[in-house]
CSV table of C-alpha atoms in Angstrom, one decimal:
chain,number,residue,atom,x,y,z
A,18,MET,CA,0.4,0.4,0.7
A,19,LYS,CA,1.3,3.6,-1.0
A,20,LEU,CA,1.2,6.2,0.6
A,21,LYS,CA,-0.8,8.9,-0.6
A,22,ASP,CA,0.7,12.4,-1.6
A,23,ASN,CA,-1.3,15.3,0.4
A,24,VAL,CA,1.0,13.5,3.8
A,25,LYS,CA,0.5,15.8,6.5
A,26,ILE,CA,1.5,15.2,9.8
A,27,ALA,CA,1.0,17.0,13.4
A,28,VAL,CA,3.1,15.9,16.4
A,29,ILE,CA,0.6,16.5,19.2
A,30,GLY,CA,4.2,17.6,22.2
A,31,LEU,CA,7.2,18.4,21.8
A,32,GLY,CA,9.5,17.2,23.8
A,33,TYR,CA,12.2,14.3,24.4
A,34,VAL,CA,10.1,12.0,21.9
A,35,GLY,CA,8.1,14.2,20.1
A,36,LEU,CA,10.7,17.0,18.6
A,37,PRO,CA,12.8,14.0,17.4
A,38,LEU,CA,10.2,12.6,15.4
A,39,ALA,CA,8.5,15.6,13.9
A,40,ARG,CA,12.1,16.4,12.6
A,41,LEU,CA,12.9,13.8,11.1
A,42,PHE,CA,9.3,13.8,9.8
A,43,ALA,CA,10.0,16.8,8.6
A,44,THR,CA,12.6,15.1,6.4
A,45,LYS,CA,9.9,14.3,4.2
A,46,TYR,CA,6.6,15.6,4.6
A,47,SER,CA,4.7,18.9,6.6
A,48,VAL,CA,4.5,18.1,10.0
A,49,VAL,CA,3.9,20.3,11.9
A,50,GLY,CA,4.5,19.7,15.6
A,51,PHE,CA,1.9,21.9,17.7
A,52,ASP,CA,2.8,22.3,22.0
A,53,ILE,CA,0.4,24.2,24.6
A,54,ASN,CA,4.0,24.6,26.5
A,55,GLU,CA,4.5,28.5,24.8
A,56,SER,CA,8.7,29.1,25.5
A,57,ARG,CA,8.9,25.7,24.7
A,58,VAL,CA,7.4,26.5,20.6
A,59,ASN,CA,9.1,30.3,20.8
A,60,SER,CA,12.7,28.5,21.3
A,61,LEU,CA,12.2,25.5,19.0
A,62,LYS,CA,11.1,28.2,16.7
A,63,SER,CA,14.2,30.9,17.2
A,64,GLY,CA,16.1,27.1,16.0
A,65,THR,CA,17.3,25.8,20.2
A,66,ASP,CA,16.1,22.2,21.3
A,67,THR,CA,16.6,23.0,25.5
A,68,THR,CA,16.2,19.6,25.9
A,69,LEU,CA,19.4,18.8,23.5
A,70,GLU,CA,17.9,15.6,22.0
A,71,VAL,CA,18.3,17.5,17.7
A,72,GLU,CA,21.4,19.7,17.3
A,73,ASP,CA,20.5,23.3,16.6
A,74,ASP,CA,21.8,23.6,13.3
A,75,VAL,CA,19.7,20.1,12.3
A,76,LEU,CA,17.0,21.6,13.6
A,77,GLN,CA,17.3,24.3,11.3
A,78,ASP,CA,17.3,23.2,8.3
A,79,VAL,CA,14.0,21.7,9.0
A,80,LEU,CA,12.2,24.9,10.2
A,81,VAL,CA,10.1,26.2,8.0
A,82,GLU,CA,7.9,29.3,8.8
A,83,ASN,CA,4.7,28.3,6.9
A,84,PRO,CA,2.5,25.5,7.8
A,85,SER,CA,1.9,24.7,4.1
A,86,GLU,CA,4.6,24.8,3.0
A,87,LYS,CA,5.6,21.3,1.9
A,88,ASN,CA,8.2,19.9,3.3
A,89,GLY,CA,9.7,20.9,6.6
A,90,LEU,CA,8.4,21.7,9.9
A,91,PHE,CA,6.0,24.1,11.6
A,92,CYS,CA,6.1,24.4,15.4
A,93,THR,CA,2.8,26.3,16.4
A,94,THR,CA,0.7,26.5,19.9
A,95,SER,CA,-2.4,26.7,17.7
A,96,LEU,CA,-5.3,24.5,17.1
A,97,VAL,CA,-5.5,26.2,13.6
A,98,ASP,CA,-2.7,25.4,12.2
A,99,ILE,CA,-3.3,21.8,13.1
A,100,GLU,CA,-6.5,21.8,11.4
A,101,ASN,CA,-5.3,20.6,7.5
A,102,CYS,CA,-3.5,17.4,9.0
A,103,ASN,CA,-4.1,13.8,8.3
A,104,TYR,CA,-2.6,12.1,10.4
A,105,TYR,CA,-1.9,13.0,14.4
A,106,ILE,CA,0.8,11.2,16.5
A,107,VAL,CA,0.2,12.3,20.4
A,108,THR,CA,4.2,11.6,22.2
A,109,VAL,CA,2.9,13.3,25.5
A,110,PRO,CA,4.1,12.0,28.6
A,111,THR,CA,2.5,9.0,30.7
A,112,PRO,CA,3.8,9.7,34.7
A,113,VAL,CA,2.4,8.3,37.6
A,114,ASP,CA,0.6,10.1,40.1
A,115,ARG,CA,1.6,10.8,43.8
A,116,ASN,CA,0.9,7.2,44.6
A,117,ASN,CA,2.4,5.4,41.9
A,118,ARG,CA,-0.8,4.6,39.9
A,119,PRO,CA,-0.8,5.8,36.4
A,120,ASP,CA,-2.2,9.4,35.0
A,121,LEU,CA,-3.5,9.6,31.8
A,122,THR,CA,-4.3,13.3,32.1
A,123,PRO,CA,-1.9,13.8,29.6
A,124,LEU,CA,-3.6,12.3,26.9
A,125,TYR,CA,-7.5,12.8,28.1
A,126,LYS,CA,-6.0,16.5,26.9
A,127,SER,CA,-4.1,15.6,23.9
A,128,SER,CA,-6.9,13.3,22.7
A,129,GLU,CA,-9.7,16.1,23.3
A,130,THR,CA,-6.8,18.6,20.6
A,131,VAL,CA,-7.1,16.2,18.3
A,132,GLY,CA,-11.0,15.2,18.3
A,133,LYS,CA,-11.9,19.4,18.2
A,134,VAL,CA,-10.2,19.2,14.8
A,135,LEU,CA,-10.6,15.4,14.2
A,136,LYS,CA,-11.8,14.9,10.1
A,137,LYS,CA,-13.6,11.4,8.2
A,138,GLY,CA,-10.5,10.3,6.7
A,139,ASP,CA,-8.1,10.9,9.6
A,140,ILE,CA,-6.2,8.3,11.2
A,141,VAL,CA,-4.2,9.2,15.0
A,142,VAL,CA,-1.4,7.7,16.4
A,143,TYR,CA,-0.6,7.0,19.6
A,144,GLU,CA,2.8,6.7,21.2
A,145,SER,CA,2.7,7.4,25.2
A,146,THR,CA,3.9,4.2,27.1
A,147,VAL,CA,0.5,2.7,28.4
A,148,TYR,CA,-0.9,-0.3,29.7
A,149,PRO,CA,-2.6,-2.3,27.3
A,150,GLY,CA,-5.9,-1.2,25.6
A,151,VAL,CA,-5.9,2.1,26.8
A,152,THR,CA,-5.6,3.2,23.1
A,153,GLU,CA,-9.4,1.9,22.0
A,154,GLU,CA,-10.2,1.3,25.3
A,155,GLN,CA,-9.5,5.1,26.8
A,156,CYS,CA,-8.0,7.3,24.1
A,157,VAL,CA,-10.9,7.3,21.2
A,158,PRO,CA,-13.5,7.5,23.2
A,159,VAL,CA,-11.9,11.1,24.0
A,160,LEU,CA,-12.1,11.2,19.6
A,161,GLU,CA,-15.6,9.7,19.5
A,162,ARG,CA,-17.3,12.4,21.9
A,163,VAL,CA,-15.0,15.2,20.4
A,164,SER,CA,-15.0,15.1,17.3
A,165,GLY,CA,-18.6,13.1,17.0
A,166,LEU,CA,-16.9,11.0,14.9
A,167,LYS,CA,-17.5,7.4,15.0
A,168,PHE,CA,-14.9,5.2,15.6
A,169,ASN,CA,-12.5,2.7,12.4
A,170,GLU,CA,-15.8,4.7,10.1
A,171,ASP,CA,-15.1,8.2,9.6
A,172,PHE,CA,-12.0,7.4,12.1
A,173,PHE,CA,-8.8,5.6,12.6
A,174,ALA,CA,-5.7,5.0,15.1
A,175,GLY,CA,-3.4,3.3,15.1
A,176,TYR,CA,0.2,2.9,18.6
A,177,SER,CA,4.0,2.8,18.1
A,178,PRO,CA,5.2,3.1,20.9
A,179,GLU,CA,8.3,6.2,21.0
A,180,ARG,CA,11.3,4.1,22.6
A,181,ILE,CA,13.6,7.0,22.5
A,182,ASN,CA,17.0,6.5,24.2
A,183,PRO,CA,17.2,10.5,26.0
A,184,GLY,CA,20.6,12.0,25.3
A,185,ASP,CA,21.2,9.0,23.3
A,186,LYS,CA,23.2,10.6,20.5
A,187,GLU,CA,24.0,6.7,18.7
A,188,HIS,CA,20.8,5.3,18.8
A,189,THR,CA,18.2,8.2,17.2
A,190,VAL,CA,14.9,7.1,16.3
A,191,GLU,CA,15.1,6.7,13.1
A,192,LYS,CA,18.7,3.9,14.2
A,193,ILE,CA,16.0,2.3,16.8
A,194,LEU,CA,13.7,-0.5,15.0
A,195,LYS,CA,9.7,0.8,14.8
A,196,VAL,CA,6.8,-0.9,16.5
A,197,THR,CA,3.1,0.0,15.0
A,198,SER,CA,-0.2,-1.3,14.6
A,199,GLY,CA,-3.4,-0.1,13.2
A,200,SER,CA,-7.1,0.0,14.4
A,201,THR,CA,-8.0,-2.6,11.3
A,202,PRO,CA,-5.5,-4.3,9.5
A,203,GLU,CA,-5.4,-1.9,6.4
A,204,ILE,CA,-4.5,1.1,8.4
A,205,GLY,CA,-2.2,-0.4,10.2
A,206,ILE,CA,-0.3,-1.1,7.0
A,207,LYS,CA,-1.3,2.3,6.3
A,208,VAL,CA,0.7,3.5,9.7
A,209,ASP,CA,3.5,1.5,8.6
A,210,GLU,CA,3.9,2.6,5.9
A,211,LEU,CA,4.5,5.6,6.5
A,212,TYR,CA,6.4,5.3,10.0
A,213,LYS,CA,8.4,2.8,7.1
A,214,SER,CA,9.4,5.7,5.0
A,215,VAL,CA,11.9,7.7,7.7
A,216,ILE,CA,12.6,4.8,10.0
A,217,THR,CA,16.3,3.2,8.0
A,218,ALA,CA,16.7,0.5,11.1
A,219,GLY,CA,13.1,-1.4,9.6
A,220,THR,CA,9.4,-1.8,11.2
A,221,HIS,CA,7.7,-4.2,12.8
A,222,LEU,CA,4.1,-4.8,12.1
A,223,ALA,CA,1.7,-5.5,15.2
A,224,PRO,CA,-0.9,-7.4,14.7
A,225,THR,CA,-3.0,-5.5,17.2
A,226,ILE,CA,-2.9,-2.5,19.2
A,227,LYS,CA,-3.3,-4.3,21.8
A,228,VAL,CA,0.2,-6.3,21.2
A,229,ALA,CA,2.1,-3.3,20.5
A,230,GLU,CA,0.7,-1.5,23.9
A,231,ALA,CA,1.8,-4.4,25.7
A,232,ALA,CA,5.3,-4.7,23.7
A,233,LYS,CA,6.8,-1.1,24.8
A,234,VAL,CA,5.2,-2.2,28.3
A,235,ILE,CA,7.3,-4.9,28.7
A,236,GLU,CA,10.4,-3.6,27.5
A,237,ASN,CA,11.7,-1.0,30.4
A,238,SER,CA,9.9,-3.4,33.1
A,239,GLN,CA,12.0,-6.4,31.9
A,240,ARG,CA,15.0,-3.9,32.7
A,241,ASP,CA,13.7,-3.1,35.2
A,242,ILE,CA,13.2,-6.6,37.4
A,243,ASN,CA,17.2,-7.1,35.6
A,244,ILE,CA,18.6,-4.0,37.5
A,245,ALA,CA,16.1,-4.5,40.4
A,246,PHE,CA,18.4,-7.4,41.1
A,247,VAL,CA,21.5,-6.1,40.6
A,248,ASN,CA,21.0,-3.3,43.2
A,249,GLU,CA,19.6,-7.3,45.5
A,250,LEU,CA,23.7,-8.3,44.7
A,251,ALA,CA,25.3,-4.8,45.7
A,252,LYS,CA,23.4,-5.1,49.3
A,253,ILE,CA,24.2,-8.6,49.9
A,254,PHE,CA,27.8,-7.9,48.2
A,255,ASN,CA,28.6,-4.6,50.5
A,256,LEU,CA,27.5,-7.0,53.7
A,257,MET,CA,30.4,-9.5,52.1
A,258,ASN,CA,33.2,-7.0,51.7
A,259,ILE,CA,32.9,-7.6,48.4
A,260,ASP,CA,33.4,-5.4,45.3
A,261,THR,CA,30.3,-6.0,43.0
A,262,GLN,CA,31.4,-4.5,40.2
A,263,GLU,CA,34.2,-6.8,39.7
A,264,VAL,CA,31.9,-9.6,40.1
A,265,LEU,CA,29.8,-8.7,37.7
A,266,THR,CA,32.7,-8.2,35.3
A,267,ALA,CA,34.1,-12.0,36.1
A,268,ALA,CA,30.1,-12.6,35.7
A,269,ALA,CA,30.5,-11.2,32.6
A,270,THR,CA,33.1,-13.2,30.9
A,271,LYS,CA,30.1,-15.7,30.2
A,272,TRP,CA,28.4,-15.4,27.0
A,273,ASN,CA,25.2,-15.3,28.5
A,274,PHE,CA,25.0,-13.1,30.8
A,275,LEU,CA,22.8,-9.9,31.2
A,276,PRO,CA,25.4,-7.3,31.5
A,277,PHE,CA,23.2,-5.2,33.8
A,278,LYS,CA,24.9,-2.8,36.1
A,279,PRO,CA,23.5,-1.5,40.3
A,280,GLY,CA,21.8,1.9,40.3
A,281,LEU,CA,20.1,4.3,40.8
A,282,VAL,CA,16.4,3.9,38.7
A,283,GLY,CA,14.1,7.0,37.9
A,284,GLY,CA,12.9,8.9,34.7
A,285,HIS,CA,10.0,8.9,32.1
A,286,CYS,CA,10.8,4.9,31.5
A,287,ILE,CA,11.8,2.4,33.1
A,288,GLY,CA,10.8,3.8,36.9
A,289,VAL,CA,7.3,3.9,35.6
A,290,ASP,CA,6.1,1.8,33.3
A,291,PRO,CA,6.6,-0.9,35.5
A,292,TYR,CA,3.2,0.3,37.1
A,293,TYR,CA,1.0,0.5,34.5
A,294,LEU,CA,1.5,-3.4,33.8
A,295,ALA,CA,1.4,-3.7,37.1
A,296,GLN,CA,-2.6,-1.9,38.0
A,297,ARG,CA,-3.9,-3.3,34.2
A,298,ALA,CA,-3.0,-6.9,35.6
A,299,GLN,CA,-4.7,-6.1,39.4
A,300,GLU,CA,-7.5,-4.4,37.0
A,301,PHE,CA,-7.9,-8.6,35.7
A,302,GLY,CA,-7.8,-9.7,39.5
A,303,TYR,CA,-3.9,-10.9,39.2
A,304,HIS,CA,-1.8,-9.5,41.4
A,305,PRO,CA,2.2,-9.2,39.6
A,306,GLU,CA,4.1,-10.3,42.0
A,307,ILE,CA,8.2,-10.4,40.5
A,308,ILE,CA,7.7,-7.3,39.6
A,309,LEU,CA,5.9,-4.9,42.1
A,310,ALA,CA,9.3,-6.7,43.9
A,311,GLY,CA,11.2,-5.3,41.5
A,312,ARG,CA,9.9,-1.5,41.8
A,313,ARG,CA,9.9,-1.8,45.6
A,314,LEU,CA,13.6,-2.6,45.5
A,315,ASN,CA,14.5,0.0,43.2
A,316,ASP,CA,12.3,2.6,45.1
A,317,SER,CA,14.4,1.9,48.0
A,318,MET,CA,17.8,2.0,46.6
A,319,GLY,CA,18.4,6.0,47.0
A,320,GLU,CA,17.8,5.8,50.7
A,321,TYR,CA,20.4,2.5,50.6
A,322,VAL,CA,22.6,4.9,48.2
A,323,ALA,CA,22.2,7.3,51.4
A,324,SER,CA,23.2,4.7,54.5
A,325,GLN,CA,26.2,3.6,52.6
A,326,ILE,CA,27.3,7.8,52.2
A,327,VAL,CA,27.1,7.9,55.6
A,328,LYS,CA,28.8,4.4,56.7
A,329,LEU,CA,31.7,5.5,55.3
A,330,MET,CA,31.8,9.1,57.1
A,331,ILE,CA,31.7,7.8,60.3
A,332,LYS,CA,35.0,5.4,59.0
A,333,LYS,CA,36.7,7.8,58.1
A,334,GLY,CA,36.3,9.7,61.2
A,335,ILE,CA,34.0,12.9,59.7
A,336,SER,CA,31.4,14.2,60.8
A,337,VAL,CA,28.2,13.6,59.8
A,338,ASN,CA,25.3,16.1,61.4
A,339,GLY,CA,27.1,20.0,60.0
A,340,ALA,CA,28.6,18.1,57.4
A,341,ASN,CA,29.2,19.9,53.3
A,342,LEU,CA,28.3,17.7,50.9
A,343,LEU,CA,28.6,18.3,47.4
A,344,MET,CA,26.2,16.0,45.1
A,345,LEU,CA,27.8,16.0,41.5
A,346,GLY,CA,24.6,16.0,39.2
A,347,ILE,CA,20.9,15.6,39.5
A,348,THR,CA,19.1,14.2,36.1
A,349,PHE,CA,17.6,10.8,35.6
A,350,LYS,CA,20.6,9.9,33.3
A,351,GLU,CA,23.6,10.7,32.0
A,352,ASN,CA,24.4,13.8,29.0
A,353,CYS,CA,20.7,14.2,29.4
A,354,PRO,CA,19.4,17.1,31.2
A,355,ASP,CA,15.6,15.8,32.0
A,356,VAL,CA,15.0,15.9,35.1
A,357,ARG,CA,11.4,14.0,35.1
A,358,ASN,CA,11.4,11.3,37.7
A,359,THR,CA,15.0,11.2,38.9
A,360,LYS,CA,15.8,9.1,42.0
A,361,ILE,CA,18.8,11.4,43.0
A,362,VAL,CA,16.3,14.1,44.8
A,363,ASP,CA,15.5,10.7,47.3
A,364,VAL,CA,19.4,10.5,48.1
A,365,ILE,CA,19.1,13.9,48.3
A,366,LYS,CA,16.2,13.7,51.0
A,367,ALA,CA,18.1,10.7,52.9
A,368,LEU,CA,21.3,12.4,52.9
A,369,LYS,CA,19.4,16.0,54.3
A,370,ASP,CA,18.0,14.0,56.8
A,371,TYR,CA,20.8,13.0,59.1
A,372,GLY,CA,21.8,16.5,59.0
A,373,ILE,CA,24.1,17.0,55.6
A,374,ALA,CA,24.1,20.3,54.4
A,375,VAL,CA,23.7,19.6,50.0
A,376,THR,CA,24.9,21.4,47.3
A,377,ILE,CA,23.8,19.6,44.0
A,378,PHE,CA,25.5,20.6,40.6
A,379,ASP,CA,24.7,20.2,37.7
A,380,PRO,CA,25.9,21.5,34.6
A,381,LEU,CA,22.4,20.5,32.3
A,382,ALA,CA,20.1,20.7,34.9
A,383,ASN,CA,17.8,23.7,34.2
A,384,ILE,CA,17.6,25.3,37.3
A,385,ASP,CA,14.4,25.9,37.4
A,386,GLU,CA,12.4,23.4,36.3
A,387,VAL,CA,14.4,21.5,39.3
A,388,LYS,CA,13.2,23.9,41.7
A,389,ARG,CA,9.7,23.8,40.9
A,390,GLU,CA,9.9,21.0,40.4
A,391,TYR,CA,11.8,19.2,44.0
A,392,LYS,CA,11.6,22.5,45.5
A,393,LEU,CA,15.9,22.3,45.5
A,394,GLU,CA,18.3,24.5,44.9
A,395,THR,CA,21.0,23.7,42.0
A,396,VAL,CA,24.0,25.6,40.5
A,397,ASN,CA,25.3,25.1,36.9
A,398,THR,CA,29.2,25.7,38.0
A,399,LEU,CA,31.3,23.7,39.6
A,400,PRO,CA,31.8,25.5,43.5
A,401,THR,CA,34.8,26.5,44.4
A,402,GLU,CA,34.9,25.5,48.1
A,403,LYS,CA,35.7,22.3,49.8
A,404,PHE,CA,33.5,19.5,50.9
A,405,ASP,CA,33.2,16.5,52.7
A,406,ALA,CA,32.2,14.8,50.8
A,407,LEU,CA,32.2,14.3,47.3
A,408,VAL,CA,29.7,12.3,45.7
A,409,LEU,CA,28.8,11.5,41.7
A,410,GLY,CA,25.5,10.7,41.4
A,411,VAL,CA,25.3,10.9,37.5
A,412,ALA,CA,27.6,10.0,35.3
A,413,HIS,CA,27.7,13.0,33.0
A,414,SER,CA,31.0,13.0,30.9
A,415,GLU,CA,32.0,16.7,32.4
A,416,PHE,CA,32.7,15.1,35.3
A,417,LEU,CA,35.3,13.0,34.5
A,418,ASP,CA,37.4,16.4,33.3
A,419,ILE,CA,37.2,17.7,37.5
A,420,ASN,CA,40.0,18.1,39.7
A,421,PHE,CA,38.7,16.6,42.3
A,422,SER,CA,41.5,17.4,44.7
A,423,ASN,CA,40.6,20.6,44.3
A,424,LEU,CA,37.3,20.5,45.9
A,425,GLN,CA,38.6,17.9,49.1
A,426,LYS,CA,39.1,18.0,52.6
A,427,ASP,CA,41.2,16.8,54.5
A,428,LYS,CA,39.7,13.6,54.8
A,429,SER,CA,36.9,13.8,52.4
A,430,LEU,CA,34.9,10.9,51.1
A,431,ILE,CA,34.2,10.3,47.2
A,432,TYR,CA,31.7,8.2,47.0
A,433,ASP,CA,31.3,7.1,43.3
A,434,VAL,CA,27.3,5.7,42.1
A,435,LYS,CA,28.3,4.9,38.3
A,436,GLY,CA,31.5,3.6,38.9
A,437,ILE,CA,33.8,5.1,36.3
A,438,LEU,CA,36.0,7.4,38.8
A,439,GLY,CA,38.2,4.5,39.3
A,440,THR,CA,40.6,4.8,42.1
A,441,LEU,CA,39.1,8.1,42.6
A,442,ALA,CA,37.1,6.8,44.3
A,443,ASP,CA,36.9,5.2,48.3
A,444,ASN,CA,33.4,3.3,46.9
A,445,ARG,CA,31.1,2.5,44.9
A,446,LEU,CA,27.8,1.1,44.9
């Protein structure tokens, strides 16, 4: 099935997922990027991506000043600019609330937005990570209600889960194989052809939307469980005074050993997706044990890391109450400004509970965003004072160039959460 020449795509949500996808489609199609965040849209229109996912010169190459251009990306906050599109791709976040229950509010609101401009023959594709059934049972009814159109008669749906890895400049969107699906077999082929036209790594057409939704949610649940296993190993081996990293290095000499490392599991995917699957399972009367056990263990790691730091400070003769500590990094992963669901804040909170004064240095994190989300003060330039303890929480490349001796007191502690400092660190997770 060949794509029609009049393909016009609207990408709803221009964050870490939406912008790279919109930029890629814009190399071949007319694309309108829609976002409700006016400052974000203005920044993109000026040719700057503050998420660092798309390089400024690459973004500027596809930007156009008119939504009617044949090829290129036009960014907007206006509904009028997307009403002539025939493919709507929704890439909004799917977080959990404070009780770790799925929060579908962004999906509902974006579905209402699309519903206001939906026309006969249009296709709405969702990329947001969800549990099986959300697209057809939660989003489609919103589209029908707002548009007044009939699903699978007047308009159609698809699901193609995002696989963006924030901060990864090697596995960019076009180089990651894409799972696709449609609400009918014919629409599945159409959706697949659309993505196949720009994804060089190829596509996999799933038989149903629910299969594609399930495939996505188990990808990150699997990683979460594997990381929980090595985090538990780290706790065990620390009690035995055995270096966990050395154990993993030795075990990795076997060809089929999976190379996971201990650490803090945050972000908008691995730390969230298992809760979506768990809730859906519970709705069907099944209480997932391994999935939730892995989540509990990984969620406990912030306090565990803090307790390990405090124990080492005591062993070094450092007075804990009133000590000053420099936390290197607050984003959820290395070389990325994304602070969503970062577990570094759990470490910081626990350290403050011990009476430790924490200074947070992160050259990539947005100071205002950190303050708004976590009520924490951060700095973007390296402090010049000396500290009782230095904790490498995030493995930003810039941190490898730091002269740690300039930041240390006579008996300062260096703790390496990410295991990248080698002999510089007194200890690592």
